[in-house]
Amino acid sequence: MSDNRQKYIDKVRKLLSMAQHNASNENEAATALRQAEKLMREHDIAHSELEASKLRADDMMRGDTDESRNSKWVWGLAWAAANVTDTKPTKQKGHIQFAGVTEDVQVALMFFDYLTNVVERLAKQYEGTRSQRNAFKMGAVMAIGESARKIQRERREAFAQANTTGTDLVEVKGALIEKTFGLRYAKARSFNVSSMTSYNAGLAAGARVSLAGQVGNTKRASIR
């Protein structure tokens, strides 16, 4: 976001605050509202941006999972949990952590724990060698990851339809998280599995894992 745009957003917020503060004086309140609405139209400012502009570094935290396994399937689940909670996964001193708004991070920690337990349980039920079970895990994680991305896409689409611009609060959050904690992400690397049969079995099992219910049970608003 450019400095000039941020200045307009801050000005709109001040005008709206003035309108609310001067509610007893209809003329002053109406004048402030008209000025705010005019700026929002001229600069295509959505209410979502006004809310996003309230987020500050002080609202952010890192949450530690105590997960130190350096496995692709574990990291894949970290991204799945992050995508449905508007957080960012990161590693600190060998442990996977989630960075983001405090409430979101707390949900991500619980969601990540749920996902790792589910995948480990499914893998134990799958008959095969250790390498075959690892291939099964990767398949399950890929399916769960796609379900998580679908939830994220649907939330963004619903949010975009409810606002006058394409500005996405989820993206604003993500950018602020990365800036606050200095996070950088490389392009995802490809991977190989020892058994496509086991991998495909994992895909099928992972596709049956319900994410929507778990997200809903957190009692967390999809957009803050």
PDB file of C-alpha atoms in Angstrom:
ATOM      1  CA  MET A   1       0.000   0.000   0.000  1.00  0.00           C
ATOM      2  CA  SER A   2       1.430   3.401  -0.991  1.00  0.00           C
ATOM      3  CA  ASP A   3       2.006   6.140   1.567  1.00  0.00           C
ATOM      4  CA  ASN A   4      -0.474   8.405  -0.272  1.00  0.00           C
ATOM      5  CA  ARG A   5      -3.214   5.776  -0.156  1.00  0.00           C
ATOM      6  CA  GLN A   6      -2.588   5.205   3.535  1.00  0.00           C
ATOM      7  CA  LYS A   7      -2.988   8.957   4.103  1.00  0.00           C
ATOM      8  CA  TYR A   8      -6.399   8.894   2.387  1.00  0.00           C
ATOM      9  CA  ILE A   9      -7.464   5.882   4.441  1.00  0.00           C
ATOM     10  CA  ASP A  10      -6.369   7.594   7.653  1.00  0.00           C
ATOM     11  CA  LYS A  11      -8.280  10.742   6.633  1.00  0.00           C
ATOM     12  CA  VAL A  12     -11.450   8.745   5.938  1.00  0.00           C
ATOM     13  CA  ARG A  13     -11.173   7.047   9.310  1.00  0.00           C
ATOM     14  CA  LYS A  14     -10.812  10.448  11.035  1.00  0.00           C
ATOM     15  CA  LEU A  15     -13.862  11.800   9.189  1.00  0.00           C
ATOM     16  CA  LEU A  16     -15.951   8.784  10.151  1.00  0.00           C
ATOM     17  CA  SER A  17     -14.783   9.169  13.734  1.00  0.00           C
ATOM     18  CA  MET A  18     -15.790  12.849  13.633  1.00  0.00           C
ATOM     19  CA  ALA A  19     -19.224  11.912  12.288  1.00  0.00           C
ATOM     20  CA  GLN A  20     -19.738   9.484  15.108  1.00  0.00           C
ATOM     21  CA  HIS A  21     -18.408  11.884  17.730  1.00  0.00           C
ATOM     22  CA  ASN A  22     -20.651  14.717  16.449  1.00  0.00           C
ATOM     23  CA  ALA A  23     -23.740  12.546  16.136  1.00  0.00           C
ATOM     24  CA  SER A  24     -25.676  15.022  18.273  1.00  0.00           C
ATOM     25  CA  ASN A  25     -24.930  17.769  15.726  1.00  0.00           C
ATOM     26  CA  GLU A  26     -26.615  16.578  12.543  1.00  0.00           C
ATOM     27  CA  ASN A  27     -25.033  19.209  10.284  1.00  0.00           C
ATOM     28  CA  GLU A  28     -21.458  18.524  11.372  1.00  0.00           C
ATOM     29  CA  ALA A  29     -21.995  14.756  11.293  1.00  0.00           C
ATOM     30  CA  ALA A  30     -23.536  14.912   7.813  1.00  0.00           C
ATOM     31  CA  THR A  31     -20.676  17.067   6.523  1.00  0.00           C
ATOM     32  CA  ALA A  32     -18.068  14.633   7.840  1.00  0.00           C
ATOM     33  CA  LEU A  33     -19.917  11.669   6.319  1.00  0.00           C
ATOM     34  CA  ARG A  34     -20.212  13.350   2.924  1.00  0.00           C
ATOM     35  CA  GLN A  35     -16.498  14.142   2.908  1.00  0.00           C
ATOM     36  CA  ALA A  36     -15.644  10.570   3.908  1.00  0.00           C
ATOM     37  CA  GLU A  37     -17.901   9.076   1.239  1.00  0.00           C
ATOM     38  CA  LYS A  38     -16.460  11.421  -1.383  1.00  0.00           C
ATOM     39  CA  LEU A  39     -12.892  10.349  -0.591  1.00  0.00           C
ATOM     40  CA  MET A  40     -13.858   6.679  -0.600  1.00  0.00           C
ATOM     41  CA  ARG A  41     -15.465   7.015  -4.044  1.00  0.00           C
ATOM     42  CA  GLU A  42     -12.616   9.059  -5.513  1.00  0.00           C
ATOM     43  CA  HIS A  43      -9.931   6.678  -4.288  1.00  0.00           C
ATOM     44  CA  ASP A  44     -11.903   3.442  -4.418  1.00  0.00           C
ATOM     45  CA  ILE A  45     -11.479   2.772  -0.709  1.00  0.00           C
ATOM     46  CA  ALA A  46     -13.474  -0.121   0.737  1.00  0.00           C
ATOM     47  CA  HIS A  47     -14.566  -0.518   4.346  1.00  0.00           C
ATOM     48  CA  SER A  48     -12.313  -3.581   4.452  1.00  0.00           C
ATOM     49  CA  GLU A  49      -9.275  -1.335   4.022  1.00  0.00           C
ATOM     50  CA  LEU A  50     -10.395   0.852   6.884  1.00  0.00           C
ATOM     51  CA  GLU A  51     -10.528  -2.206   9.122  1.00  0.00           C
ATOM     52  CA  ALA A  52      -7.239  -3.577   7.804  1.00  0.00           C
ATOM     53  CA  SER A  53      -5.516  -0.272   8.463  1.00  0.00           C
ATOM     54  CA  LYS A  54      -6.184  -0.765  12.185  1.00  0.00           C
ATOM     55  CA  LEU A  55      -3.883  -3.780  12.278  1.00  0.00           C
ATOM     56  CA  ARG A  56      -0.505  -3.015  13.788  1.00  0.00           C
ATOM     57  CA  ALA A  57       2.625  -4.982  14.622  1.00  0.00           C
ATOM     58  CA  ASP A  58       1.517  -4.965  18.269  1.00  0.00           C
ATOM     59  CA  ASP A  59      -1.469  -7.106  17.249  1.00  0.00           C
ATOM     60  CA  MET A  60       0.874  -9.843  16.024  1.00  0.00           C
ATOM     61  CA  MET A  61       2.500 -12.817  17.727  1.00  0.00           C
ATOM     62  CA  ARG A  62       4.340 -16.059  17.031  1.00  0.00           C
ATOM     63  CA  GLY A  63       2.969 -19.309  18.414  1.00  0.00           C
ATOM     64  CA  ASP A  64       5.229 -22.347  18.861  1.00  0.00           C
ATOM     65  CA  THR A  65       3.949 -25.826  18.002  1.00  0.00           C
ATOM     66  CA  ASP A  66       6.872 -27.726  19.598  1.00  0.00           C
ATOM     67  CA  GLU A  67       6.942 -29.626  16.286  1.00  0.00           C
ATOM     68  CA  SER A  68      10.553 -30.210  15.267  1.00  0.00           C
ATOM     69  CA  ARG A  69      10.202 -32.950  12.636  1.00  0.00           C
ATOM     70  CA  ASN A  70      11.751 -31.772   9.381  1.00  0.00           C
ATOM     71  CA  SER A  71       9.314 -33.661   7.144  1.00  0.00           C
ATOM     72  CA  LYS A  72       7.614 -32.387   3.999  1.00  0.00           C
ATOM     73  CA  TRP A  73       4.256 -33.776   5.100  1.00  0.00           C
ATOM     74  CA  VAL A  74       4.446 -31.935   8.434  1.00  0.00           C
ATOM     75  CA  TRP A  75       5.355 -28.653   6.720  1.00  0.00           C
ATOM     76  CA  GLY A  76       2.521 -29.225   4.249  1.00  0.00           C
ATOM     77  CA  LEU A  77       0.059 -29.463   7.120  1.00  0.00           C
ATOM     78  CA  ALA A  78       1.481 -26.254   8.579  1.00  0.00           C
ATOM     79  CA  TRP A  79       0.571 -24.484   5.344  1.00  0.00           C
ATOM     80  CA  ALA A  80      -2.898 -26.062   5.363  1.00  0.00           C
ATOM     81  CA  ALA A  81      -3.514 -24.778   8.906  1.00  0.00           C
ATOM     82  CA  ALA A  82      -2.148 -21.358   7.950  1.00  0.00           C
ATOM     83  CA  ASN A  83      -4.368 -21.053   4.887  1.00  0.00           C
ATOM     84  CA  VAL A  84      -7.577 -21.543   6.845  1.00  0.00           C
ATOM     85  CA  THR A  85      -6.553 -19.264   9.723  1.00  0.00           C
ATOM     86  CA  ASP A  86      -4.987 -16.277   7.902  1.00  0.00           C
ATOM     87  CA  THR A  87      -1.589 -16.952   9.483  1.00  0.00           C
ATOM     88  CA  LYS A  88       1.872 -17.683   8.111  1.00  0.00           C
ATOM     89  CA  PRO A  89       3.957 -20.759   9.024  1.00  0.00           C
ATOM     90  CA  THR A  90       7.584 -20.274   9.905  1.00  0.00           C
ATOM     91  CA  LYS A  91      10.435 -22.117  11.593  1.00  0.00           C
ATOM     92  CA  GLN A  92      12.325 -20.810  14.593  1.00  0.00           C
ATOM     93  CA  LYS A  93      15.090 -22.758  16.360  1.00  0.00           C
ATOM     94  CA  GLY A  94      13.961 -25.935  14.631  1.00  0.00           C
ATOM     95  CA  HIS A  95      10.312 -25.619  15.646  1.00  0.00           C
ATOM     96  CA  ILE A  96       7.360 -24.860  13.407  1.00  0.00           C
ATOM     97  CA  GLN A  97       5.593 -21.682  14.470  1.00  0.00           C
ATOM     98  CA  PHE A  98       2.631 -19.657  13.253  1.00  0.00           C
ATOM     99  CA  ALA A  99       2.819 -15.893  12.903  1.00  0.00           C
ATOM    100  CA  GLY A 100      -0.191 -13.623  12.750  1.00  0.00           C
ATOM    101  CA  VAL A 101      -2.932 -11.924  14.728  1.00  0.00           C
ATOM    102  CA  THR A 102      -3.079 -13.386  18.237  1.00  0.00           C
ATOM    103  CA  GLU A 103      -6.494 -15.048  17.957  1.00  0.00           C
ATOM    104  CA  ASP A 104      -5.687 -16.466  14.517  1.00  0.00           C
ATOM    105  CA  VAL A 105      -2.413 -17.952  15.772  1.00  0.00           C
ATOM    106  CA  GLN A 106      -4.157 -19.645  18.688  1.00  0.00           C
ATOM    107  CA  VAL A 107      -6.602 -21.283  16.289  1.00  0.00           C
ATOM    108  CA  ALA A 108      -3.792 -22.283  13.906  1.00  0.00           C
ATOM    109  CA  LEU A 109      -1.939 -24.070  16.713  1.00  0.00           C
ATOM    110  CA  MET A 110      -5.019 -26.134  17.593  1.00  0.00           C
ATOM    111  CA  PHE A 111      -5.835 -26.794  13.946  1.00  0.00           C
ATOM    112  CA  PHE A 112      -2.277 -27.928  13.164  1.00  0.00           C
ATOM    113  CA  ASP A 113      -2.354 -30.314  16.120  1.00  0.00           C
ATOM    114  CA  TYR A 114      -5.660 -31.737  14.865  1.00  0.00           C
ATOM    115  CA  LEU A 115      -4.318 -32.244  11.330  1.00  0.00           C
ATOM    116  CA  THR A 116      -1.074 -33.954  12.371  1.00  0.00           C
ATOM    117  CA  ASN A 117      -2.974 -36.328  14.646  1.00  0.00           C
ATOM    118  CA  VAL A 118      -5.441 -37.181  11.871  1.00  0.00           C
ATOM    119  CA  VAL A 119      -2.742 -37.922   9.289  1.00  0.00           C
ATOM    120  CA  GLU A 120      -0.712 -40.023  11.722  1.00  0.00           C
ATOM    121  CA  ARG A 121      -3.824 -42.024  12.664  1.00  0.00           C
ATOM    122  CA  LEU A 122      -4.732 -42.612   9.015  1.00  0.00           C
ATOM    123  CA  ALA A 123      -1.168 -43.684   8.201  1.00  0.00           C
ATOM    124  CA  LYS A 124      -1.118 -46.205  11.051  1.00  0.00           C
ATOM    125  CA  GLN A 125      -4.291 -47.760   9.675  1.00  0.00           C
ATOM    126  CA  TYR A 126      -2.683 -48.137   6.244  1.00  0.00           C
ATOM    127  CA  GLU A 127      -0.937 -51.444   5.721  1.00  0.00           C
ATOM    128  CA  GLY A 128       2.490 -51.127   4.152  1.00  0.00           C
ATOM    129  CA  THR A 129       6.163 -50.504   4.708  1.00  0.00           C
ATOM    130  CA  ARG A 130       7.520 -47.340   6.290  1.00  0.00           C
ATOM    131  CA  SER A 131       8.258 -45.782   2.895  1.00  0.00           C
ATOM    132  CA  GLN A 132       4.772 -46.693   1.675  1.00  0.00           C
ATOM    133  CA  ARG A 133       3.196 -45.086   4.736  1.00  0.00           C
ATOM    134  CA  ASN A 134       5.288 -41.960   4.096  1.00  0.00           C
ATOM    135  CA  ALA A 135       3.959 -41.876   0.528  1.00  0.00           C
ATOM    136  CA  PHE A 136       0.464 -42.302   1.951  1.00  0.00           C
ATOM    137  CA  LYS A 137       1.037 -39.336   4.276  1.00  0.00           C
ATOM    138  CA  MET A 138       2.128 -37.118   1.409  1.00  0.00           C
ATOM    139  CA  GLY A 139      -0.996 -38.019  -0.529  1.00  0.00           C
ATOM    140  CA  ALA A 140      -3.191 -37.250   2.458  1.00  0.00           C
ATOM    141  CA  VAL A 141      -1.439 -33.926   3.013  1.00  0.00           C
ATOM    142  CA  MET A 142      -1.830 -32.913  -0.623  1.00  0.00           C
ATOM    143  CA  ALA A 143      -5.579 -33.567  -0.460  1.00  0.00           C
ATOM    144  CA  ILE A 144      -5.938 -31.738   2.855  1.00  0.00           C
ATOM    145  CA  GLY A 145      -3.910 -28.845   1.465  1.00  0.00           C
ATOM    146  CA  GLU A 146      -6.220 -28.543  -1.530  1.00  0.00           C
ATOM    147  CA  SER A 147      -9.273 -28.564   0.771  1.00  0.00           C
ATOM    148  CA  ALA A 148      -7.665 -25.793   2.833  1.00  0.00           C
ATOM    149  CA  ARG A 149      -6.963 -23.716  -0.272  1.00  0.00           C
ATOM    150  CA  LYS A 150     -10.554 -24.213  -1.408  1.00  0.00           C
ATOM    151  CA  ILE A 151     -11.841 -22.846   1.909  1.00  0.00           C
ATOM    152  CA  GLN A 152      -9.463 -19.906   1.556  1.00  0.00           C
ATOM    153  CA  ARG A 153     -10.598 -19.196  -2.017  1.00  0.00           C
ATOM    154  CA  GLU A 154     -14.283 -19.385  -1.101  1.00  0.00           C
ATOM    155  CA  ARG A 155     -13.767 -17.007   1.819  1.00  0.00           C
ATOM    156  CA  ARG A 156     -11.921 -14.513  -0.379  1.00  0.00           C
ATOM    157  CA  GLU A 157     -14.597 -14.698  -3.079  1.00  0.00           C
ATOM    158  CA  ALA A 158     -17.365 -14.132  -0.543  1.00  0.00           C
ATOM    159  CA  PHE A 159     -15.434 -11.227   0.929  1.00  0.00           C
ATOM    160  CA  ALA A 160     -14.809  -9.656  -2.482  1.00  0.00           C
ATOM    161  CA  GLN A 161     -18.517  -9.894  -3.380  1.00  0.00           C
ATOM    162  CA  ALA A 162     -19.444  -8.126  -0.149  1.00  0.00           C
ATOM    163  CA  ASN A 163     -17.182  -5.132  -0.862  1.00  0.00           C
ATOM    164  CA  THR A 164     -16.927  -2.532  -3.584  1.00  0.00           C
ATOM    165  CA  THR A 165     -13.298  -3.208  -4.495  1.00  0.00           C
ATOM    166  CA  GLY A 166     -11.082  -6.206  -5.062  1.00  0.00           C
ATOM    167  CA  THR A 167      -9.000  -5.304  -2.018  1.00  0.00           C
ATOM    168  CA  ASP A 168      -8.720  -8.376   0.184  1.00  0.00           C
ATOM    169  CA  LEU A 169      -8.305  -8.091   3.932  1.00  0.00           C
ATOM    170  CA  VAL A 170      -6.726 -11.556   3.929  1.00  0.00           C
ATOM    171  CA  GLU A 171      -3.994 -10.310   1.602  1.00  0.00           C
ATOM    172  CA  VAL A 172      -3.506  -7.159   3.667  1.00  0.00           C
ATOM    173  CA  LYS A 173      -3.087  -9.318   6.747  1.00  0.00           C
ATOM    174  CA  GLY A 174      -0.631 -11.588   5.002  1.00  0.00           C
ATOM    175  CA  ALA A 175       1.516  -8.700   3.816  1.00  0.00           C
ATOM    176  CA  LEU A 176       1.590  -7.164   7.298  1.00  0.00           C
ATOM    177  CA  ILE A 177       2.536 -10.504   8.889  1.00  0.00           C
ATOM    178  CA  GLU A 178       5.409 -11.006   6.451  1.00  0.00           C
ATOM    179  CA  LYS A 179       6.633  -7.434   6.997  1.00  0.00           C
ATOM    180  CA  THR A 180       6.371  -7.624  10.795  1.00  0.00           C
ATOM    181  CA  PHE A 181       8.350 -10.842  11.104  1.00  0.00           C
ATOM    182  CA  GLY A 182      10.560 -10.452   8.036  1.00  0.00           C
ATOM    183  CA  LEU A 183       9.246 -13.636   6.425  1.00  0.00           C
ATOM    184  CA  ARG A 184      10.294 -14.725   2.950  1.00  0.00           C
ATOM    185  CA  TYR A 185       9.036 -17.759   1.080  1.00  0.00           C
ATOM    186  CA  ALA A 186      10.676 -19.601  -1.801  1.00  0.00           C
ATOM    187  CA  LYS A 187       8.750 -21.424  -4.480  1.00  0.00           C
ATOM    188  CA  ALA A 188       7.570 -24.846  -3.323  1.00  0.00           C
ATOM    189  CA  ARG A 189       9.870 -27.670  -4.350  1.00  0.00           C
ATOM    190  CA  SER A 190       8.712 -30.808  -6.109  1.00  0.00           C
ATOM    191  CA  PHE A 191       8.893 -34.137  -4.307  1.00  0.00           C
ATOM    192  CA  ASN A 192       9.063 -37.831  -5.131  1.00  0.00           C
ATOM    193  CA  VAL A 193       7.251 -40.732  -3.486  1.00  0.00           C
ATOM    194  CA  SER A 194       8.250 -44.380  -3.363  1.00  0.00           C
ATOM    195  CA  SER A 195       4.789 -45.731  -4.147  1.00  0.00           C
ATOM    196  CA  MET A 196       2.132 -44.053  -6.283  1.00  0.00           C
ATOM    197  CA  THR A 197      -0.380 -46.651  -5.102  1.00  0.00           C
ATOM    198  CA  SER A 198       0.167 -45.587  -1.495  1.00  0.00           C
ATOM    199  CA  TYR A 199       0.202 -41.926  -2.476  1.00  0.00           C
ATOM    200  CA  ASN A 200      -3.139 -42.254  -4.261  1.00  0.00           C
ATOM    201  CA  ALA A 201      -4.589 -44.088  -1.272  1.00  0.00           C
ATOM    202  CA  GLY A 202      -3.480 -41.152   0.867  1.00  0.00           C
ATOM    203  CA  LEU A 203      -5.107 -38.710  -1.547  1.00  0.00           C
ATOM    204  CA  ALA A 204      -8.407 -40.533  -1.196  1.00  0.00           C
ATOM    205  CA  ALA A 205      -8.152 -40.670   2.601  1.00  0.00           C
ATOM    206  CA  GLY A 206      -7.138 -37.007   2.880  1.00  0.00           C
ATOM    207  CA  ALA A 207     -10.037 -35.909   0.695  1.00  0.00           C
ATOM    208  CA  ARG A 208     -12.411 -37.389   3.291  1.00  0.00           C
ATOM    209  CA  VAL A 209     -10.937 -35.351   6.155  1.00  0.00           C
ATOM    210  CA  SER A 210     -13.424 -32.647   7.098  1.00  0.00           C
ATOM    211  CA  LEU A 211     -11.931 -29.182   7.478  1.00  0.00           C
ATOM    212  CA  ALA A 212     -15.050 -27.017   7.376  1.00  0.00           C
ATOM    213  CA  GLY A 213     -16.419 -28.453  10.599  1.00  0.00           C
ATOM    214  CA  GLN A 214     -13.133 -27.935  12.404  1.00  0.00           C
ATOM    215  CA  VAL A 215     -12.900 -24.343  11.228  1.00  0.00           C
ATOM    216  CA  GLY A 216     -16.463 -23.670  12.300  1.00  0.00           C
ATOM    217  CA  ASN A 217     -15.982 -25.242  15.707  1.00  0.00           C
ATOM    218  CA  THR A 218     -13.305 -22.683  16.554  1.00  0.00           C
ATOM    219  CA  LYS A 219     -16.047 -20.026  16.847  1.00  0.00           C
ATOM    220  CA  ARG A 220     -13.706 -17.696  14.983  1.00  0.00           C
ATOM    221  CA  ALA A 221     -14.940 -15.167  12.447  1.00  0.00           C
ATOM    222  CA  SER A 222     -13.683 -15.955   8.966  1.00  0.00           C
ATOM    223  CA  ILE A 223     -12.694 -12.322   8.490  1.00  0.00           C
ATOM    224  CA  ARG A 224     -11.519 -10.174  11.392  1.00  0.00           C
TER     225      ARG A 224
END
